Amino acid sequence: MNGIVVQKYGGSSVSDPERIRNVAARIVDAHRSGRPVVAVVSAMGDTTDHLIELAHQISPRPPRREMDMLLATGEQVSIALLAMAIQELGEEAISLTGAQVGILTDGIHMKARIQEVRTDRILRELEQGRIVIVAGFQGITPGDDITTLGRGGSDTTAVALAAAVQADRCEIYTDVDGVYTADPRLVPDASRLEWISYGEMLEMASLGAVVLQPRAVEYAAQYGVVLRVRSSFGDGPGTEVRGVSTMENARVVVGVTHDRNVAKLVVVDVPDRPGVAHRLFAALAAEEINVDMIVQTTKARQVTDLLFTVTRDDLARSREIVDQVARELGATTVQDDASVAKVSIVGAGMMSHPGVAARMFGALAEAGINIQVISTSEIKVSCLIDATQAEEAVRRVHKAFHLEELAPEGARDPLLP
Amino acid sequence: MNGIVVQKYGGSSVSDPERIRNVAARIVDAHRSGRPVVAVVSAMGDTTDHLIELAHQISPRPPRREMDMLLATGEQVSIALLAMAIQELGEEAISLTGAQVGILTDGIHMKARIQEVRTDRILRELEQGRIVIVAGFQGITPGDDITTLGRGGSDTTAVALAAAVQADRCEIYTDVDGVYTADPRLVPDASRLEWISYGEMLEMASLGAVVLQPRAVEYAAQYGVVLRVRSSFGDGPGTEVRGVSTMENARVVVGVTHDRNVAKLVVVDVPDRPGVAHRLFAALAAEEINVDMIVQTTKARQVTDLLFTVTRDDLARSREIVDQVARELGATTVQDDASVAKVSIVGAGMMSHPGVAARMFGALAEAGINIQVISTSEIKVSCLIDATQAEEAVRRVHKAFHLEELAPEGARDPLLP
């Protein structure tokens, strides 16, 4: 089928009946322009948070399979209401859950990964002239258990569907009108990017820019799905996320991100034996906890401190595991600290431009901000700092790289000669 | 598998986390007594009403397929929370939606009928020692669309499951401790029945006693499933619903019911031609609207008035259809009245005891209550009266048949010599 458009609408775009009608109108516009439309929708507003709260009133650590059973209802409500709103506008629409579409995932509840997307039901409905509304964030295992894809999983649903039905376009509608060089709420003169590469977007998303889920970007890169991030409230062009030609790939730094969903753990006085780090991180990996920054400090002969970060959401579970492993290893003590934040710069051009990291450290030093941990990759530099200084840090670093001047595509990069 | 118990818990039994924990404890008790337990659960409290309200904010007449998609989330939330609460008590539990169980229905959305119940998944889970929690009220069509079974459909789910897994017991937990000779909120001295026959229960349920859904009773009679209606808050024996031996079948009247979910329609001055009634009622039937009492009054040569009742929920839809058919038939006008109620007496013994209907009419007449329509069957007499007089009517009729003296099983019936 030709010309299919996949549109994804986040929770804030469908948070009440009024907004659902607004989204319905946009979808109907696209449909009336002659394109088959598949819309992927998240749960309304803070529904997911309410459901989590309800579960916690029953159980401090609810079984993950049942959490997925519970959370999947959020999107099911949105798709039904959106299909109603579209039919109210006179077009035929049909809502489908993840299970009904056939979004098959592995069995890792609450963080499931998509393994296969069936297209027969969607294509059959589109061929009958219907608008298809799909519940984001959810799938089903081959054994018929409901799963969810983790935070922001609806983006991944949209990209996976776009790849599966070979859509012409994949539009991610959100409450901002594109990807910015920094969060405009913190940095009022942040610039909107006309485009960003998959690699840069992946780092931006991983480092705290909430516009897109990292896994969705990864998936888009893998299948060559061109994304467009747009506002569901305006008509701006948004930001395109795509592969890059070498000519375009000239911007040194495209953005500054900050992430408060970080917590630090320190295992103090671990015996400095081979296999110690493996023991600890294998135990965390076994519980599907992602460890981010890791620093090992040798303090004296035969003991070291092991410092690492996890998401704040994972802190309680991590602490339990780390306490036990630390006891077994004979470490003195374990400390944790949730009052940290990670500030990062991202840009594919920094590979070929030395001095970028130094400029960032300088900007932080000037502001009297202490760097607790540094981690770098080819296209990003991250610094762990005190959470209370995060906003100031973003503004200082944004300024240091003149990102307010990062003009639309084709303009000269301020860091280039 | 031997000794399976099916328990059904209504919405008021799981209306908040506290009550969900209470239900979990009851289920765990049954499980620990060594029986495999399947629990069927409704949506929490007034969730379904809230969802309907939400839909009406989007569309005055939401498409029925999408209503089912929306409403089915209510039970999905309850089963997840109940499974969590049971696991919190240390037993293994697994929740299953109607689709996951394989409760196959026809495609009449919002009033679907169960056609087949698959048992393999349930039995597999029970064999692994798990408590199985099933979403009531919902099913799936062979084409994979979610359906709901209509008002009180969770009872039907429980009975259908009990029949399918050949359960030893089917217990219906509700907020009353059994079936009463009248609604105890209206008639404080109403008596609890030790048992009631399928036929009587069916009439009681059809006529407004809300303890059981008529279709569930019908299904139970068809498959010989013995039901026990009990309170989820106490430990009383409740009321057994079952077939009867002739010896027991000696009670003339077992209960007085009232139903306010009734509305009256009158088509005035319909030409008195053959096929007129068929034309009208076929149009209503095509929209799945059940017509209850029907009276045709011949007023003058060649014109008649056609009076009938529908549920109040169906009034708006019915009126649209009736208006159109009335125009086509050349009727003068259509009137409707939602301020009516139906008061009925039920009892298998009235077949062989003349004078029962007369005693009811007498009691109403004494109280100055005007009867608008009468309808009778072998085991019930119903009178349509003004809604404001319903409570008084129930009390008067209950008194007239001395139902407050209807003692437990085996006692002499007050109407017998």
PDB file of C-alpha atoms in Angstrom, chain A residues 9-256:
ATOM      1  CA  TYR A   9       0.354  11.467  19.579  1.00  0.00           C
ATOM      2  CA  GLY A  10       1.725  11.594  23.111  1.00  0.00           C
ATOM      3  CA  GLY A  11      -0.229  11.659  26.366  1.00  0.00           C
ATOM      4  CA  SER A  12      -0.330  15.444  26.652  1.00  0.00           C
ATOM      5  CA  SER A  13      -1.874  15.669  23.155  1.00  0.00           C
ATOM      6  CA  VAL A  14      -4.848  13.532  24.253  1.00  0.00           C
ATOM      7  CA  SER A  15      -5.129  14.545  27.908  1.00  0.00           C
ATOM      8  CA  ASP A  16      -8.824  15.535  27.761  1.00  0.00           C
ATOM      9  CA  PRO A  17     -11.842  15.254  25.421  1.00  0.00           C
ATOM     10  CA  GLU A  18     -11.106  18.687  23.936  1.00  0.00           C
ATOM     11  CA  ARG A  19      -7.570  17.710  22.966  1.00  0.00           C
ATOM     12  CA  ILE A  20      -8.731  14.341  21.679  1.00  0.00           C
ATOM     13  CA  ARG A  21     -11.083  16.207  19.322  1.00  0.00           C
ATOM     14  CA  ASN A  22      -8.170  18.390  18.208  1.00  0.00           C
ATOM     15  CA  VAL A  23      -6.050  15.314  17.417  1.00  0.00           C
ATOM     16  CA  ALA A  24      -9.017  13.723  15.622  1.00  0.00           C
ATOM     17  CA  ALA A  25      -9.292  16.809  13.404  1.00  0.00           C
ATOM     18  CA  ARG A  26      -5.595  16.622  12.484  1.00  0.00           C
ATOM     19  CA  ILE A  27      -5.859  12.947  11.645  1.00  0.00           C
ATOM     20  CA  VAL A  28      -8.978  13.526   9.545  1.00  0.00           C
ATOM     21  CA  ASP A  29      -7.116  16.308   7.655  1.00  0.00           C
ATOM     22  CA  ALA A  30      -4.330  13.904   6.743  1.00  0.00           C
ATOM     23  CA  HIS A  31      -6.868  11.229   5.763  1.00  0.00           C
ATOM     24  CA  ARG A  32      -8.836  13.661   3.571  1.00  0.00           C
ATOM     25  CA  SER A  33      -5.645  14.646   1.786  1.00  0.00           C
ATOM     26  CA  GLY A  34      -5.864  11.138   0.387  1.00  0.00           C
ATOM     27  CA  ARG A  35      -3.333   9.298   2.516  1.00  0.00           C
ATOM     28  CA  PRO A  36      -3.942   6.114   4.483  1.00  0.00           C
ATOM     29  CA  VAL A  37      -3.356   7.096   8.130  1.00  0.00           C
ATOM     30  CA  VAL A  38      -2.247   4.978  11.077  1.00  0.00           C
ATOM     31  CA  ALA A  39      -2.262   6.911  14.375  1.00  0.00           C
ATOM     32  CA  VAL A  40      -0.420   5.628  17.431  1.00  0.00           C
ATOM     33  CA  VAL A  41      -1.656   7.037  20.746  1.00  0.00           C
ATOM     34  CA  SER A  42      -0.376   7.144  24.319  1.00  0.00           C
ATOM     35  CA  ALA A  43      -2.468   7.071  27.485  1.00  0.00           C
ATOM     36  CA  MET A  44      -4.338  10.280  28.374  1.00  0.00           C
ATOM     37  CA  GLY A  45      -2.292  12.788  30.381  1.00  0.00           C
ATOM     38  CA  ASP A  46      -1.134  11.306  33.657  1.00  0.00           C
ATOM     39  CA  THR A  47      -3.263   8.143  33.476  1.00  0.00           C
ATOM     40  CA  THR A  48      -0.209   5.909  33.632  1.00  0.00           C
ATOM     41  CA  ASP A  49       0.995   7.638  36.805  1.00  0.00           C
ATOM     42  CA  HIS A  50      -2.439   7.203  38.381  1.00  0.00           C
ATOM     43  CA  LEU A  51      -2.466   3.514  37.546  1.00  0.00           C
ATOM     44  CA  ILE A  52       1.003   3.073  39.029  1.00  0.00           C
ATOM     45  CA  GLU A  53      -0.163   4.845  42.184  1.00  0.00           C
ATOM     46  CA  LEU A  54      -3.187   2.537  42.393  1.00  0.00           C
ATOM     47  CA  ALA A  55      -0.931  -0.508  42.082  1.00  0.00           C
ATOM     48  CA  HIS A  56       1.321   0.802  44.844  1.00  0.00           C
ATOM     49  CA  GLN A  57      -1.697   1.044  47.126  1.00  0.00           C
ATOM     50  CA  ILE A  58      -2.035  -2.717  46.696  1.00  0.00           C
ATOM     51  CA  SER A  59       1.573  -3.791  46.641  1.00  0.00           C
ATOM     52  CA  PRO A  60       4.890  -2.000  47.275  1.00  0.00           C
ATOM     53  CA  ARG A  61       6.515  -3.993  44.469  1.00  0.00           C
ATOM     54  CA  PRO A  62       3.734  -5.177  42.173  1.00  0.00           C
ATOM     55  CA  PRO A  63       4.474  -8.188  39.964  1.00  0.00           C
ATOM     56  CA  ARG A  64       5.626  -6.891  36.599  1.00  0.00           C
ATOM     57  CA  ARG A  65       3.310  -9.045  34.488  1.00  0.00           C
ATOM     58  CA  GLU A  66       0.314  -7.617  36.338  1.00  0.00           C
ATOM     59  CA  MET A  67       1.669  -4.069  36.033  1.00  0.00           C
ATOM     60  CA  ASP A  68       1.636  -4.542  32.262  1.00  0.00           C
ATOM     61  CA  MET A  69      -1.921  -5.875  32.405  1.00  0.00           C
ATOM     62  CA  LEU A  70      -2.841  -2.743  34.368  1.00  0.00           C
ATOM     63  CA  LEU A  71      -0.882  -0.129  32.404  1.00  0.00           C
ATOM     64  CA  ALA A  72      -2.022  -1.369  28.988  1.00  0.00           C
ATOM     65  CA  THR A  73      -5.546  -0.161  29.835  1.00  0.00           C
ATOM     66  CA  GLY A  74      -4.361   3.466  29.612  1.00  0.00           C
ATOM     67  CA  GLU A  75      -3.745   3.352  25.871  1.00  0.00           C
ATOM     68  CA  GLN A  76      -6.831   1.225  25.308  1.00  0.00           C
ATOM     69  CA  VAL A  77      -8.970   4.048  26.712  1.00  0.00           C
ATOM     70  CA  SER A  78      -7.287   6.645  24.446  1.00  0.00           C
ATOM     71  CA  ILE A  79      -7.643   4.661  21.233  1.00  0.00           C
ATOM     72  CA  ALA A  80     -11.338   3.996  21.851  1.00  0.00           C
ATOM     73  CA  LEU A  81     -12.045   7.675  22.550  1.00  0.00           C
ATOM     74  CA  LEU A  82      -9.983   8.855  19.579  1.00  0.00           C
ATOM     75  CA  ALA A  83     -11.769   6.438  17.238  1.00  0.00           C
ATOM     76  CA  MET A  84     -15.091   7.790  18.552  1.00  0.00           C
ATOM     77  CA  ALA A  85     -13.963  11.384  17.962  1.00  0.00           C
ATOM     78  CA  ILE A  86     -12.936  10.588  14.378  1.00  0.00           C
ATOM     79  CA  GLN A  87     -16.230   8.871  13.614  1.00  0.00           C
ATOM     80  CA  GLU A  88     -17.962  11.911  15.094  1.00  0.00           C
ATOM     81  CA  LEU A  89     -16.207  13.895  12.319  1.00  0.00           C
ATOM     82  CA  GLY A  90     -17.720  11.589   9.744  1.00  0.00           C
ATOM     83  CA  GLU A  91     -14.794   9.314   8.875  1.00  0.00           C
ATOM     84  CA  GLU A  92     -14.520   5.624   9.570  1.00  0.00           C
ATOM     85  CA  ALA A  93     -11.987   4.686  12.228  1.00  0.00           C
ATOM     86  CA  ILE A  94     -11.100   1.531  14.086  1.00  0.00           C
ATOM     87  CA  SER A  95      -9.025   1.175  17.228  1.00  0.00           C
ATOM     88  CA  LEU A  96      -6.653  -1.746  17.746  1.00  0.00           C
ATOM     89  CA  THR A  97      -4.733  -2.833  20.839  1.00  0.00           C
ATOM     90  CA  GLY A  98      -1.135  -4.004  20.542  1.00  0.00           C
ATOM     91  CA  ALA A  99      -2.405  -7.568  20.721  1.00  0.00           C
ATOM     92  CA  GLN A 100      -4.939  -7.000  17.949  1.00  0.00           C
ATOM     93  CA  VAL A 101      -2.349  -5.464  15.623  1.00  0.00           C
ATOM     94  CA  GLY A 102       0.065  -8.270  16.434  1.00  0.00           C
ATOM     95  CA  ILE A 103       2.942  -6.316  17.977  1.00  0.00           C
ATOM     96  CA  LEU A 104       4.920  -9.286  19.223  1.00  0.00           C
ATOM     97  CA  THR A 105       7.497  -8.694  21.942  1.00  0.00           C
ATOM     98  CA  ASP A 106       9.792 -10.652  24.192  1.00  0.00           C
ATOM     99  CA  GLY A 107       8.590 -11.424  27.726  1.00  0.00           C
ATOM    100  CA  ILE A 108      10.540  -8.789  29.681  1.00  0.00           C
ATOM    101  CA  HIS A 109       7.569  -7.127  31.320  1.00  0.00           C
ATOM    102  CA  MET A 110       7.575  -3.305  31.590  1.00  0.00           C
ATOM    103  CA  LYS A 111      10.596  -3.094  29.271  1.00  0.00           C
ATOM    104  CA  ALA A 112       9.619  -5.439  26.476  1.00  0.00           C
ATOM    105  CA  ARG A 113      11.325  -5.294  23.102  1.00  0.00           C
ATOM    106  CA  ILE A 114       9.416  -5.573  19.843  1.00  0.00           C
ATOM    107  CA  GLN A 115      10.344  -8.682  17.890  1.00  0.00           C
ATOM    108  CA  GLU A 116       7.815  -8.687  15.094  1.00  0.00           C
ATOM    109  CA  VAL A 117       5.026  -6.458  13.818  1.00  0.00           C
ATOM    110  CA  ARG A 118       2.217  -8.100  11.893  1.00  0.00           C
ATOM    111  CA  THR A 119       0.633  -5.902   9.255  1.00  0.00           C
ATOM    112  CA  ASP A 120      -2.294  -7.905   7.876  1.00  0.00           C
ATOM    113  CA  ARG A 121      -5.004  -6.492  10.140  1.00  0.00           C
ATOM    114  CA  ILE A 122      -3.816  -2.889   9.736  1.00  0.00           C
ATOM    115  CA  LEU A 123      -3.524  -3.142   5.956  1.00  0.00           C
ATOM    116  CA  ARG A 124      -6.939  -4.835   5.715  1.00  0.00           C
ATOM    117  CA  GLU A 125      -8.548  -1.981   7.663  1.00  0.00           C
ATOM    118  CA  LEU A 126      -6.709   0.701   5.659  1.00  0.00           C
ATOM    119  CA  GLU A 127      -7.794  -0.929   2.415  1.00  0.00           C
ATOM    120  CA  GLN A 128     -11.389  -0.513   3.536  1.00  0.00           C
ATOM    121  CA  GLY A 129     -10.801   3.210   3.814  1.00  0.00           C
ATOM    122  CA  ARG A 130     -10.602   3.235   7.598  1.00  0.00           C
ATOM    123  CA  ILE A 131      -8.309   5.294   9.771  1.00  0.00           C
ATOM    124  CA  VAL A 132      -6.474   2.886  12.061  1.00  0.00           C
ATOM    125  CA  ILE A 133      -5.824   3.922  15.666  1.00  0.00           C
ATOM    126  CA  VAL A 134      -3.222   1.803  17.437  1.00  0.00           C
ATOM    127  CA  ALA A 135      -2.484   1.646  21.163  1.00  0.00           C
ATOM    128  CA  GLY A 136       1.128   2.669  21.690  1.00  0.00           C
ATOM    129  CA  PHE A 137       3.452   1.359  24.375  1.00  0.00           C
ATOM    130  CA  GLN A 138       2.064  -2.173  24.372  1.00  0.00           C
ATOM    131  CA  GLY A 139       2.528  -5.543  22.775  1.00  0.00           C
ATOM    132  CA  ILE A 140       1.894  -9.197  23.330  1.00  0.00           C
ATOM    133  CA  THR A 141       4.217 -12.153  23.800  1.00  0.00           C
ATOM    134  CA  PRO A 142       3.945 -15.220  21.578  1.00  0.00           C
ATOM    135  CA  GLY A 143       2.421 -16.856  24.719  1.00  0.00           C
ATOM    136  CA  ASP A 144      -0.381 -14.230  24.701  1.00  0.00           C
ATOM    137  CA  ASP A 145       0.687 -12.162  27.723  1.00  0.00           C
ATOM    138  CA  ILE A 146       0.334  -8.386  27.533  1.00  0.00           C
ATOM    139  CA  THR A 147       3.602  -6.448  27.728  1.00  0.00           C
ATOM    140  CA  THR A 148       4.584  -2.783  27.769  1.00  0.00           C
ATOM    141  CA  LEU A 149       7.641  -1.249  26.170  1.00  0.00           C
ATOM    142  CA  GLY A 150       8.783   1.030  28.989  1.00  0.00           C
ATOM    143  CA  ARG A 151       8.846   4.812  29.284  1.00  0.00           C
ATOM    144  CA  GLY A 152       7.931   6.561  26.042  1.00  0.00           C
ATOM    145  CA  GLY A 153       7.314   3.247  24.333  1.00  0.00           C
ATOM    146  CA  SER A 154       4.657   4.723  22.045  1.00  0.00           C
ATOM    147  CA  ASP A 155       7.421   6.306  19.946  1.00  0.00           C
ATOM    148  CA  THR A 156       8.873   2.863  19.431  1.00  0.00           C
ATOM    149  CA  THR A 157       5.461   1.522  18.460  1.00  0.00           C
ATOM    150  CA  ALA A 158       5.105   4.272  15.847  1.00  0.00           C
ATOM    151  CA  VAL A 159       8.541   3.685  14.334  1.00  0.00           C
ATOM    152  CA  ALA A 160       8.118  -0.088  14.322  1.00  0.00           C
ATOM    153  CA  LEU A 161       4.746   0.257  12.588  1.00  0.00           C
ATOM    154  CA  ALA A 162       6.131   2.765  10.081  1.00  0.00           C
ATOM    155  CA  ALA A 163       8.905   0.303   9.223  1.00  0.00           C
ATOM    156  CA  ALA A 164       6.524  -2.660   9.041  1.00  0.00           C
ATOM    157  CA  VAL A 165       3.943  -1.024   6.758  1.00  0.00           C
ATOM    158  CA  GLN A 166       6.694   0.795   4.814  1.00  0.00           C
ATOM    159  CA  ALA A 167       5.139   4.160   5.571  1.00  0.00           C
ATOM    160  CA  ASP A 168       6.088   7.256   3.616  1.00  0.00           C
ATOM    161  CA  ARG A 169       6.223   9.374   6.749  1.00  0.00           C
ATOM    162  CA  CYS A 170       6.410   8.931  10.471  1.00  0.00           C
ATOM    163  CA  GLU A 171       5.330  12.044  12.391  1.00  0.00           C
ATOM    164  CA  ILE A 172       5.818  12.264  16.129  1.00  0.00           C
ATOM    165  CA  TYR A 173       3.387  14.819  17.569  1.00  0.00           C
ATOM    166  CA  THR A 174       4.242  16.148  20.977  1.00  0.00           C
ATOM    167  CA  ASP A 175       3.816  19.259  23.112  1.00  0.00           C
ATOM    168  CA  VAL A 176       6.934  20.964  21.715  1.00  0.00           C
ATOM    169  CA  ASP A 177       7.393  22.039  18.118  1.00  0.00           C
ATOM    170  CA  GLY A 178      10.642  20.220  17.477  1.00  0.00           C
ATOM    171  CA  VAL A 179      14.020  19.336  18.896  1.00  0.00           C
ATOM    172  CA  TYR A 180      15.802  22.256  20.500  1.00  0.00           C
ATOM    173  CA  THR A 181      19.424  22.946  21.322  1.00  0.00           C
ATOM    174  CA  ALA A 182      18.291  22.863  24.963  1.00  0.00           C
ATOM    175  CA  ASP A 183      15.026  22.658  26.886  1.00  0.00           C
ATOM    176  CA  PRO A 184      13.373  26.008  26.008  1.00  0.00           C
ATOM    177  CA  ARG A 185      11.820  26.157  29.478  1.00  0.00           C
ATOM    178  CA  LEU A 186      15.354  26.475  30.885  1.00  0.00           C
ATOM    179  CA  VAL A 187      17.008  28.310  28.034  1.00  0.00           C
ATOM    180  CA  PRO A 188      14.559  30.745  26.451  1.00  0.00           C
ATOM    181  CA  ASP A 189      16.845  31.493  23.499  1.00  0.00           C
ATOM    182  CA  ALA A 190      17.397  27.843  22.584  1.00  0.00           C
ATOM    183  CA  SER A 191      17.124  27.255  18.820  1.00  0.00           C
ATOM    184  CA  ARG A 192      14.949  24.705  17.078  1.00  0.00           C
ATOM    185  CA  LEU A 193      16.943  22.301  14.922  1.00  0.00           C
ATOM    186  CA  GLU A 194      15.736  21.848  11.329  1.00  0.00           C
ATOM    187  CA  TRP A 195      17.162  18.378  11.361  1.00  0.00           C
ATOM    188  CA  ILE A 196      19.245  16.127  13.539  1.00  0.00           C
ATOM    189  CA  SER A 197      21.037  12.888  12.750  1.00  0.00           C
ATOM    190  CA  TYR A 198      19.932   9.576  14.231  1.00  0.00           C
ATOM    191  CA  GLY A 199      23.168   9.363  16.212  1.00  0.00           C
ATOM    192  CA  GLU A 200      22.803  12.815  17.693  1.00  0.00           C
ATOM    193  CA  MET A 201      19.119  12.333  18.424  1.00  0.00           C
ATOM    194  CA  LEU A 202      19.906   9.034  20.091  1.00  0.00           C
ATOM    195  CA  GLU A 203      22.386  10.718  22.409  1.00  0.00           C
ATOM    196  CA  MET A 204      20.056  13.663  23.032  1.00  0.00           C
ATOM    197  CA  ALA A 205      17.200  11.282  23.872  1.00  0.00           C
ATOM    198  CA  SER A 206      19.370   9.041  26.013  1.00  0.00           C
ATOM    199  CA  LEU A 207      20.709  12.050  27.850  1.00  0.00           C
ATOM    200  CA  GLY A 208      17.395  13.516  28.889  1.00  0.00           C
ATOM    201  CA  ALA A 209      15.749  15.252  25.941  1.00  0.00           C
ATOM    202  CA  VAL A 210      12.279  13.781  26.387  1.00  0.00           C
ATOM    203  CA  VAL A 211      10.970  14.389  22.869  1.00  0.00           C
ATOM    204  CA  LEU A 212      11.777  10.878  21.646  1.00  0.00           C
ATOM    205  CA  GLN A 213      12.501   7.537  23.246  1.00  0.00           C
ATOM    206  CA  PRO A 214      16.074   6.363  22.508  1.00  0.00           C
ATOM    207  CA  ARG A 215      14.909   2.928  21.431  1.00  0.00           C
ATOM    208  CA  ALA A 216      12.590   4.527  18.886  1.00  0.00           C
ATOM    209  CA  VAL A 217      15.506   6.472  17.401  1.00  0.00           C
ATOM    210  CA  GLU A 218      17.648   3.353  17.289  1.00  0.00           C
ATOM    211  CA  TYR A 219      14.860   1.498  15.539  1.00  0.00           C
ATOM    212  CA  ALA A 220      14.365   4.385  13.081  1.00  0.00           C
ATOM    213  CA  ALA A 221      18.081   4.403  12.262  1.00  0.00           C
ATOM    214  CA  GLN A 222      18.111   0.654  11.795  1.00  0.00           C
ATOM    215  CA  TYR A 223      15.179   0.680   9.368  1.00  0.00           C
ATOM    216  CA  GLY A 224      15.891   4.075   7.779  1.00  0.00           C
ATOM    217  CA  VAL A 225      12.564   5.525   8.947  1.00  0.00           C
ATOM    218  CA  VAL A 226      12.679   9.319   8.630  1.00  0.00           C
ATOM    219  CA  LEU A 227      10.943  10.894  11.636  1.00  0.00           C
ATOM    220  CA  ARG A 228       9.461  14.337  11.984  1.00  0.00           C
ATOM    221  CA  VAL A 229       8.947  15.708  15.483  1.00  0.00           C
ATOM    222  CA  ARG A 230       6.125  18.273  15.453  1.00  0.00           C
ATOM    223  CA  SER A 231       3.789  20.061  17.821  1.00  0.00           C
ATOM    224  CA  SER A 232       0.239  18.755  18.042  1.00  0.00           C
ATOM    225  CA  PHE A 233      -0.932  22.288  18.823  1.00  0.00           C
ATOM    226  CA  GLY A 234       0.683  24.249  15.956  1.00  0.00           C
ATOM    227  CA  ASP A 235       1.602  23.936  12.306  1.00  0.00           C
ATOM    228  CA  GLY A 236       5.376  24.404  12.357  1.00  0.00           C
ATOM    229  CA  PRO A 237       7.698  22.196  10.340  1.00  0.00           C
ATOM    230  CA  GLY A 238       9.237  20.635  13.450  1.00  0.00           C
ATOM    231  CA  THR A 239      12.527  18.771  13.326  1.00  0.00           C
ATOM    232  CA  GLU A 240      13.431  15.988  10.968  1.00  0.00           C
ATOM    233  CA  VAL A 241      15.407  13.052  12.340  1.00  0.00           C
ATOM    234  CA  ARG A 242      17.291  11.207   9.625  1.00  0.00           C
ATOM    235  CA  GLY A 243      20.590   9.951   8.275  1.00  0.00           C
ATOM    236  CA  VAL A 244      23.069  12.611   7.170  1.00  0.00           C
ATOM    237  CA  SER A 245      25.214  13.308   4.187  1.00  0.00           C
ATOM    238  CA  THR A 246      28.862  14.124   4.962  1.00  0.00           C
ATOM    239  CA  MET A 247      28.404  17.681   3.698  1.00  0.00           C
ATOM    240  CA  GLU A 248      25.710  18.439   6.225  1.00  0.00           C
ATOM    241  CA  ASN A 249      27.526  16.809   9.075  1.00  0.00           C
ATOM    242  CA  ALA A 250      29.361  19.956   9.994  1.00  0.00           C
ATOM    243  CA  ARG A 251      27.816  21.058  13.275  1.00  0.00           C
ATOM    244  CA  VAL A 252      30.101  20.497  16.235  1.00  0.00           C
ATOM    245  CA  VAL A 253      27.538  20.686  19.022  1.00  0.00           C
ATOM    246  CA  VAL A 254      23.791  20.526  18.380  1.00  0.00           C
ATOM    247  CA  GLY A 255      22.423  20.532  21.883  1.00  0.00           C
ATOM    248  CA  VAL A 256      22.758  20.590  25.631  1.00  0.00           C
TER     249      VAL A 256
END
